[in-house]
Tab-separated table of C-alpha atoms in Angstrom:
chain	number	residue	atom	x	y	z
A	1	MET	CA	-48.638	38.673	173.100
A	2	GLU	CA	-49.655	39.378	176.687
A	3	ARG	CA	-48.063	37.119	179.255
A	4	GLN	CA	-50.342	35.131	181.530
A	5	LEU	CA	-47.685	34.001	183.981
A	6	PHE	CA	-47.877	36.574	186.765
A	7	ASP	CA	-50.453	37.951	189.159
A	8	ALA	CA	-50.612	41.130	191.232
A	9	ASP	CA	-48.175	39.838	193.851
A	10	HIS	CA	-45.535	39.188	191.230
A	11	ASP	CA	-46.081	42.577	189.685
A	12	ALA	CA	-45.588	44.220	193.104
A	13	PHE	CA	-42.450	42.208	193.651
A	14	ARG	CA	-41.190	43.338	190.249
A	15	GLU	CA	-41.599	46.954	191.302
A	16	THR	CA	-39.569	46.226	194.422
A	17	VAL	CA	-36.763	44.486	192.451
A	18	ARG	CA	-36.743	47.182	189.775
A	19	ALA	CA	-36.418	49.987	192.377
A	20	PHE	CA	-33.648	48.065	194.090
A	21	CYS	CA	-31.740	47.558	190.841
A	22	GLU	CA	-32.006	51.212	189.840
A	23	LYS	CA	-30.833	52.364	193.238
A	24	GLU	CA	-28.311	49.754	194.344
A	25	ILE	CA	-26.945	48.201	191.139
A	26	VAL	CA	-27.119	50.488	188.076
A	27	PRO	CA	-24.998	53.359	189.450
A	28	HIS	CA	-22.194	51.030	190.553
A	29	HIS	CA	-22.179	48.090	188.113
A	30	ASP	CA	-19.411	49.399	185.884
A	31	SER	CA	-17.022	49.740	188.802
A	32	TRP	CA	-17.898	46.246	189.962
A	33	GLU	CA	-17.091	44.873	186.529
A	34	GLU	CA	-13.703	46.550	186.728
A	35	ALA	CA	-13.125	45.082	190.207
A	36	GLY	CA	-14.400	41.635	189.176
A	37	ILE	CA	-16.581	41.374	192.271
A	38	VAL	CA	-19.493	42.994	193.996
A	39	PRO	CA	-19.326	44.298	197.600
A	40	ARG	CA	-20.826	42.237	200.376
A	41	GLU	CA	-22.938	45.257	201.231
A	42	LEU	CA	-24.986	44.624	198.080
A	43	TRP	CA	-25.912	41.211	199.408
A	44	THR	CA	-27.046	42.505	202.807
A	45	ALA	CA	-28.981	45.267	201.088
A	46	ALA	CA	-30.678	42.672	198.917
A	47	GLY	CA	-31.400	40.554	201.946
A	48	GLY	CA	-32.908	43.534	203.714
A	49	ALA	CA	-35.142	44.168	200.695
A	50	GLY	CA	-36.455	40.579	200.773
A	51	LEU	CA	-34.802	39.588	197.480
A	52	LEU	CA	-32.799	36.608	198.686
A	53	GLY	CA	-35.062	34.534	200.917
A	54	PHE	CA	-38.558	34.893	199.501
A	55	MET	CA	-38.709	31.117	198.978
A	56	MET	CA	-37.594	30.263	202.519
A	57	PRO	CA	-39.935	29.589	205.451
A	58	GLU	CA	-40.896	32.636	207.521
A	59	GLU	CA	-39.485	31.085	210.671
A	60	TYR	CA	-35.980	31.511	209.145
A	61	GLY	CA	-36.528	35.048	207.981
A	62	GLY	CA	-37.841	34.183	204.520
A	63	GLY	CA	-40.949	35.137	202.665
A	64	GLY	CA	-42.591	31.743	202.969
A	65	VAL	CA	-43.555	31.551	199.287
A	66	ARG	CA	-41.953	28.897	197.103
A	67	ASP	CA	-43.040	30.004	193.656
A	68	PHE	CA	-40.532	30.135	190.808
A	69	ARG	CA	-42.409	33.017	189.250
A	70	PHE	CA	-40.810	35.228	191.883
A	71	ASN	CA	-37.385	33.850	190.893
A	72	THR	CA	-38.286	34.657	187.282
A	73	VAL	CA	-39.101	38.247	188.156
A	74	LEU	CA	-35.748	38.681	189.913
A	75	ILE	CA	-33.858	37.107	187.013
A	76	GLU	CA	-35.627	39.268	184.439
A	77	GLU	CA	-35.010	42.507	186.292
A	78	LEU	CA	-31.335	41.746	186.818
A	79	THR	CA	-31.068	40.902	183.118
A	80	ARG	CA	-32.923	44.102	182.189
A	81	VAL	CA	-30.205	46.215	183.835
A	82	ARG	CA	-27.515	43.941	182.396
A	83	ALA	CA	-26.484	42.707	185.848
A	84	SER	CA	-26.962	38.982	185.269
A	85	GLY	CA	-23.377	38.647	186.476
A	86	VAL	CA	-24.469	39.602	189.971
A	87	GLY	CA	-24.491	36.213	191.727
A	88	PHE	CA	-27.923	36.333	193.300
A	89	THR	CA	-29.372	33.599	191.068
A	90	ILE	CA	-26.824	31.028	192.226
A	91	HIS	CA	-28.015	31.747	195.712
A	92	THR	CA	-31.792	32.070	195.143
A	93	ASP	CA	-32.459	29.750	192.194
A	94	ILE	CA	-30.007	26.926	192.628
A	95	ASN	CA	-28.725	26.599	196.211
A	96	SER	CA	-32.044	27.470	197.778
A	97	ALA	CA	-33.597	24.360	196.278
A	98	TYR	CA	-30.941	22.083	197.752
A	99	LEU	CA	-31.205	23.628	201.199
A	100	LEU	CA	-35.000	23.588	201.204
A	101	ASP	CA	-35.336	19.966	200.147
A	102	TYR	CA	-32.331	18.220	201.643
A	103	ALA	CA	-31.225	20.128	204.733
A	104	THR	CA	-32.266	18.907	208.147
A	105	PRO	CA	-34.258	21.136	210.515
A	106	GLU	CA	-31.024	21.728	212.482
A	107	GLN	CA	-29.167	22.724	209.347
A	108	LYS	CA	-31.951	25.063	208.261
A	109	ALA	CA	-31.971	26.752	211.650
A	110	ARG	CA	-28.203	27.126	211.449
A	111	TRP	CA	-27.859	28.405	207.858
A	112	LEU	CA	-31.068	29.877	206.532
A	113	PRO	CA	-31.487	33.082	208.589
A	114	ALA	CA	-28.154	34.421	207.415
A	115	PHE	CA	-28.837	33.043	203.913
A	116	CYS	CA	-32.040	35.127	203.744
A	117	ALA	CA	-30.363	38.202	205.201
A	118	GLY	CA	-27.488	38.144	202.692
A	119	GLU	CA	-25.032	37.781	205.542
A	120	THR	CA	-24.140	34.302	204.271
A	121	ILE	CA	-23.360	34.037	200.559
A	122	SER	CA	-23.594	30.561	199.016
A	123	ALA	CA	-22.016	28.721	196.111
A	124	ILE	CA	-22.142	25.218	194.712
A	125	ALA	CA	-19.019	23.427	193.639
A	126	MET	CA	-19.496	20.817	190.952
A	127	THR	CA	-16.989	21.465	188.157
A	128	GLU	CA	-13.387	20.356	188.352
A	129	PRO	CA	-10.375	20.931	186.091
A	130	GLY	CA	-10.955	17.485	184.567
A	131	ALA	CA	-14.711	17.142	184.957
A	132	GLY	CA	-17.396	19.525	183.711
A	133	SER	CA	-20.600	18.195	182.292
A	134	ASP	CA	-19.552	14.649	183.292
A	135	LEU	CA	-20.314	14.828	187.009
A	136	GLN	CA	-19.573	11.167	187.495
A	137	GLY	CA	-15.990	11.933	186.582
A	138	ILE	CA	-15.237	14.110	189.572
A	139	GLN	CA	-12.107	13.309	191.604
A	140	THR	CA	-12.837	15.202	194.836
A	141	THR	CA	-13.168	12.731	197.709
A	142	ALA	CA	-14.618	12.805	201.211
A	143	ARG	CA	-13.498	9.985	203.494
A	144	ARG	CA	-15.457	9.331	206.688
A	145	ASP	CA	-13.341	9.612	209.793
A	146	GLY	CA	-15.341	9.371	213.006
A	147	ASP	CA	-17.777	12.275	213.190
A	148	HIS	CA	-16.107	14.115	210.291
A	149	TYR	CA	-15.491	13.724	206.587
A	150	VAL	CA	-11.947	14.427	205.379
A	151	LEU	CA	-12.355	16.359	202.095
A	152	ASN	CA	-9.678	16.531	199.410
A	153	GLY	CA	-9.840	17.880	195.865
A	154	GLN	CA	-10.112	20.910	193.667
A	155	LYS	CA	-13.019	22.741	192.013
A	156	THR	CA	-12.942	25.409	189.320
A	157	PHE	CA	-15.248	27.948	187.618
A	158	ILE	CA	-17.183	28.322	190.857
A	159	SER	CA	-19.595	31.284	190.756
A	160	ASN	CA	-19.568	33.305	194.024
A	161	GLY	CA	-16.402	31.389	194.843
A	162	ILE	CA	-14.545	34.328	196.395
A	163	LEU	CA	-17.433	35.701	198.447
A	164	ALA	CA	-19.053	32.396	199.428
A	165	ASP	CA	-19.403	31.601	203.114
A	166	LEU	CA	-21.288	28.326	202.469
A	167	VAL	CA	-20.272	26.005	199.648
A	168	ILE	CA	-22.208	22.890	198.633
A	169	VAL	CA	-19.417	20.569	197.505
A	170	VAL	CA	-19.959	17.548	195.288
A	171	ALA	CA	-17.581	14.777	196.413
A	172	LYS	CA	-17.126	11.049	196.223
A	173	THR	CA	-17.708	9.404	199.584
A	174	ASP	CA	-17.389	5.928	198.047
A	175	PRO	CA	-15.195	6.113	194.916
A	176	ALA	CA	-15.896	2.455	194.066
A	177	ALA	CA	-19.636	2.977	193.897
A	178	GLY	CA	-19.786	5.251	190.842
A	179	ALA	CA	-22.781	7.560	190.781
A	180	GLN	CA	-24.106	5.886	193.944
A	181	GLY	CA	-20.973	7.018	195.822
A	182	ILE	CA	-21.443	10.784	195.377
A	183	SER	CA	-22.523	12.963	198.286
A	184	LEU	CA	-23.076	16.632	199.016
A	185	LEU	CA	-21.098	18.294	201.839
A	186	VAL	CA	-21.523	21.853	203.040
A	187	VAL	CA	-18.160	23.515	203.592
A	188	GLU	CA	-18.117	26.745	205.610
A	189	ARG	CA	-15.773	29.705	205.426
A	190	GLY	CA	-12.816	29.352	207.814
A	191	MET	CA	-12.632	25.561	207.888
A	192	PRO	CA	-8.888	24.665	207.987
A	193	GLY	CA	-7.636	23.387	204.618
A	194	PHE	CA	-10.299	25.211	202.599
A	195	GLU	CA	-8.570	27.696	200.356
A	196	ARG	CA	-9.615	29.864	197.461
A	197	GLY	CA	-7.525	30.404	194.372
A	198	ARG	CA	-7.581	33.383	192.055
A	199	ASN	CA	-10.669	35.283	190.965
A	200	LEU	CA	-10.742	34.014	187.412
A	201	ASP	CA	-10.510	36.533	184.550
A	202	LYS	CA	-13.498	35.892	182.241
A	203	ILE	CA	-14.509	37.470	178.958
A	204	GLY	CA	-18.009	38.238	180.299
A	205	LEU	CA	-20.062	38.403	183.475
A	206	LYS	CA	-17.216	40.484	184.874
A	207	ALA	CA	-18.937	41.556	188.084
A	208	GLN	CA	-19.393	37.983	189.289
A	209	ASP	CA	-16.538	36.466	191.239
A	210	THR	CA	-15.632	33.097	189.765
A	211	ALA	CA	-12.959	31.127	191.583
A	212	GLU	CA	-10.886	28.060	192.020
A	213	LEU	CA	-11.456	26.233	195.290
A	214	PHE	CA	-9.006	23.893	197.022
A	215	PHE	CA	-9.695	21.354	199.755
A	216	ASP	CA	-6.683	19.915	201.601
A	217	ASP	CA	-7.721	17.476	204.343
A	218	VAL	CA	-10.678	19.729	205.258
A	219	ARG	CA	-12.435	18.134	208.237
A	220	VAL	CA	-16.111	18.711	207.546
A	221	PRO	CA	-18.451	17.758	210.442
A	222	ALA	CA	-20.761	14.908	209.606
A	223	GLU	CA	-23.700	17.112	210.481
A	224	ASN	CA	-22.792	19.148	207.346
A	225	LEU	CA	-23.727	16.248	205.103
A	226	LEU	CA	-26.590	17.495	202.929
A	227	GLY	CA	-29.197	14.797	202.587
A	228	GLU	CA	-28.144	11.142	202.693
A	229	GLU	CA	-24.710	9.811	201.927
A	230	GLY	CA	-24.496	8.374	198.435
A	231	LYS	CA	-27.576	10.267	197.201
A	232	GLY	CA	-25.688	13.290	195.866
A	233	PHE	CA	-25.915	12.340	192.225
A	234	ILE	CA	-29.664	11.760	192.546
A	235	TYR	CA	-30.059	15.184	194.175
A	236	LEU	CA	-28.079	16.852	191.381
A	237	MET	CA	-30.246	15.202	188.711
A	238	GLU	CA	-33.359	16.334	190.587
A	239	LYS	CA	-32.250	19.964	190.787
A	240	LEU	CA	-30.387	20.498	187.525
A	241	PRO	CA	-33.693	21.071	185.581
A	242	GLN	CA	-34.330	24.074	187.799
A	243	GLU	CA	-30.812	25.382	187.184
A	244	ARG	CA	-31.229	24.934	183.472
A	245	LEU	CA	-34.569	26.701	183.495
A	246	THR	CA	-32.896	29.613	185.328
A	247	ILE	CA	-30.432	29.895	182.437
A	248	ALA	CA	-33.280	29.742	179.952
A	249	VAL	CA	-35.120	32.566	181.777
A	250	VAL	CA	-31.977	34.702	181.501
A	251	ALA	CA	-31.753	33.874	177.786
A	252	ALA	CA	-35.334	34.797	176.979
A	253	ALA	CA	-35.122	38.042	178.895
A	254	ALA	CA	-31.777	38.924	177.312
A	255	CYS	CA	-33.185	38.331	173.809
A	256	GLU	CA	-36.100	40.685	174.546
A	257	ASN	CA	-33.820	43.354	176.005
A	258	MET	CA	-31.303	43.202	173.122
A	259	LEU	CA	-34.082	43.470	170.545
A	260	GLU	CA	-35.582	46.457	172.392
A	261	ASP	CA	-32.200	48.221	172.459
A	262	THR	CA	-31.503	47.416	168.842
A	263	LEU	CA	-34.904	48.553	167.619
A	264	ARG	CA	-34.321	51.958	169.276
A	265	TYR	CA	-30.899	52.172	167.675
A	266	VAL	CA	-31.961	51.307	164.077
A	267	LYS	CA	-34.796	53.848	164.240
A	268	ASP	CA	-32.373	56.631	165.211
A	269	ARG	CA	-29.225	55.667	163.258
A	270	LYS	CA	-29.281	56.837	159.631
A	271	ALA	CA	-27.406	55.682	156.534
A	272	PHE	CA	-27.923	56.946	152.990
A	273	GLY	CA	-30.353	59.490	154.353
A	274	ARG	CA	-32.769	57.096	156.057
A	275	PRO	CA	-32.986	55.066	159.293
A	276	ILE	CA	-31.102	51.806	158.931
A	277	GLY	CA	-34.096	50.008	160.348
A	278	SER	CA	-36.132	50.981	157.272
A	279	PHE	CA	-34.021	48.862	154.927
A	280	GLN	CA	-35.684	45.577	153.974
A	281	ASN	CA	-32.758	43.480	155.268
A	282	SER	CA	-32.985	45.130	158.679
A	283	ARG	CA	-36.743	44.600	158.811
A	284	PHE	CA	-36.373	40.963	157.867
A	285	VAL	CA	-33.648	40.307	160.453
A	286	LEU	CA	-35.685	42.012	163.188
A	287	ALA	CA	-38.845	40.196	162.190
A	288	GLU	CA	-37.088	36.848	162.358
A	289	LEU	CA	-35.493	37.563	165.747
A	290	ALA	CA	-38.761	38.929	167.206
A	291	THR	CA	-40.647	35.852	166.122
A	292	GLU	CA	-38.119	33.403	167.567
A	293	THR	CA	-37.846	35.422	170.759
A	294	GLN	CA	-41.601	35.329	171.188
A	295	ILE	CA	-41.586	31.518	170.697
A	296	ALA	CA	-38.842	31.281	173.326
A	297	ARG	CA	-40.860	33.406	175.746
A	298	VAL	CA	-44.004	31.293	175.455
A	299	PHE	CA	-42.082	28.066	175.978
A	300	VAL	CA	-40.020	29.326	178.915
A	301	ASP	CA	-43.144	30.698	180.646
A	302	ARG	CA	-44.774	27.297	180.215
A	303	CYS	CA	-41.722	25.621	181.701
A	304	VAL	CA	-41.920	27.908	184.745
A	305	GLN	CA	-45.514	26.813	185.205
A	306	GLU	CA	-44.520	23.131	184.875
A	307	LEU	CA	-41.711	23.586	187.429
A	308	ASN	CA	-44.163	25.093	189.907
A	309	ALA	CA	-46.495	22.170	189.321
A	310	GLY	CA	-43.704	19.656	189.819
A	311	THR	CA	-44.139	18.339	186.263
A	312	LEU	CA	-41.155	19.866	184.412
A	313	SER	CA	-39.218	16.962	182.915
A	314	VAL	CA	-35.518	16.661	182.539
A	315	ALA	CA	-35.904	16.644	178.768
A	316	GLU	CA	-38.106	19.787	178.721
A	317	ALA	CA	-35.598	21.660	180.885
A	318	ALA	CA	-32.826	20.581	178.524
A	319	MET	CA	-34.881	21.713	175.504
A	320	ALA	CA	-35.444	25.127	177.103
A	321	LYS	CA	-31.793	25.519	178.049
A	322	TRP	CA	-30.196	24.631	174.757
A	323	TRP	CA	-32.697	26.300	172.396
A	324	THR	CA	-32.972	29.619	174.202
A	325	THR	CA	-29.269	29.984	174.841
A	326	GLU	CA	-28.401	29.199	171.218
A	327	LEU	CA	-31.061	31.730	170.213
A	328	GLN	CA	-29.483	34.259	172.584
A	329	LYS	CA	-26.209	33.827	170.708
A	330	LYS	CA	-27.978	34.372	167.390
A	331	VAL	CA	-29.850	37.438	168.608
A	332	VAL	CA	-26.800	39.165	170.052
A	333	ASP	CA	-24.777	38.463	166.919
A	334	ARG	CA	-27.432	39.816	164.550
A	335	CYS	CA	-28.186	42.812	166.769
A	336	LEU	CA	-24.512	43.702	167.052
A	337	GLN	CA	-24.256	43.546	163.242
A	338	LEU	CA	-27.094	46.034	162.944
A	339	HIS	CA	-25.129	48.380	165.250
A	340	GLY	CA	-22.235	48.358	162.784
A	341	GLY	CA	-18.954	49.630	164.187
A	342	TYR	CA	-20.631	50.987	167.291
A	343	GLY	CA	-21.546	47.476	168.249
A	344	PHE	CA	-17.866	46.712	168.659
A	345	MET	CA	-17.463	49.467	171.259
A	346	THR	CA	-17.846	48.281	174.830
A	347	GLU	CA	-19.579	51.511	175.810
A	348	TYR	CA	-22.607	50.214	173.904
A	349	PRO	CA	-24.814	47.708	175.773
A	350	ILE	CA	-24.853	45.302	172.822
A	351	ALA	CA	-21.057	44.798	173.052
A	352	LYS	CA	-21.251	43.809	176.720
A	353	ALA	CA	-24.235	41.622	175.947
A	354	TYR	CA	-22.116	39.876	173.274
A	355	LEU	CA	-19.475	38.988	175.901
A	356	ASP	CA	-21.919	37.982	178.634
A	357	THR	CA	-23.904	35.769	176.273
A	358	ARG	CA	-21.166	33.358	175.329
A	359	ILE	CA	-21.132	31.341	178.559
A	360	GLN	CA	-24.855	30.589	178.315
A	361	THR	CA	-24.437	27.566	176.025
A	362	ILE	CA	-21.696	26.124	178.221
A	363	TYR	CA	-22.522	26.270	181.952
A	364	GLY	CA	-25.350	24.259	183.398
A	365	GLY	CA	-24.488	21.616	180.794
A	366	THR	CA	-23.393	22.362	177.242
A	367	THR	CA	-25.746	22.409	174.288
A	368	GLU	CA	-24.314	19.088	173.180
A	369	ILE	CA	-25.057	17.508	176.573
A	370	MET	CA	-28.625	18.898	176.447
A	371	LYS	CA	-29.240	17.281	173.084
A	372	GLU	CA	-27.818	14.019	174.382
A	373	ILE	CA	-30.229	14.117	177.355
A	374	ILE	CA	-33.182	14.801	175.051
A	375	GLY	CA	-32.140	12.053	172.630
A	376	ARG	CA	-31.894	9.465	175.400
A	377	THR	CA	-35.352	10.222	176.601
A	378	MET	CA	-36.587	9.509	173.072
A	379	GLY	CA	-35.164	5.975	173.272
A	380	VAL	CA	-32.345	6.540	170.779
């Protein structure tokens, strides 16, 4: 089924992204996975190619086009070369939305030029050792002291945590006010008391640095408050649908790529004197996965259109996130099975895809939380 989502500008952007991936990422990605981190030079190269700031105003060095279809192209091309662990999407799909909508003109002038150039790498710190999907349960606090906030707490599982120069930190500025007491503070590299822990050893997404962050009486200037004090939880709820759609875009693209790889494999691999894809069971499995993947593609593309129009609901984003990521788990499992013993070898792309897939139903809100969100919107 031909996609109707993109126009000529998106197609041209895809060619740019694809050329960048083939030149700057593919030859080096295995070594980055071994190192557990990508070099900063990759970020500045991406910034120079216009891949990081296309949504930002031109006056700050961006492309001046806020259109999530461009984000979708970038996500799909990174997924195509199995580099979804490169942390660009945290920067371009999640943090960009907070900075565009809640930063003051002074903050934008201060942060966005380097953001677009890849000279400043960003992260967002929500999750804590004792609080994941339950954001109201965070314990990190920020007490106002004159023209500063004094920040104390700990965050974990923070993507881009080692490399990040700019971290949007979710903290309680009024612990007695519940959700109305949560604010967003931007912490910058080098602020005294801001420390990074270890680069966490994950089972997948090995090239992406994922860290623990510690804040010990970090004095954050009041001018680094993002948006209004006490509005942080509202801002998170406004932007989480876009984050969840980002994850769904990865899932749909990954399903397509895994099917394509597996189809090639089962046509070439023989058993009992015939290609294993010619057996009825193989055809039935592939037919089922192809059908469900196509359904996912159509729904995700529609959600991208709705996000651009400003009409994507919280429930629809949750539907896209949970269903596509659970499908991704199913597709990778069935495709690995069709690879037989070779699927268990990490030199085969399906094995790496199996490891990278597992986080998809967890971060951005677990499948169970997504279903809870949908159920509540149904009045039950």
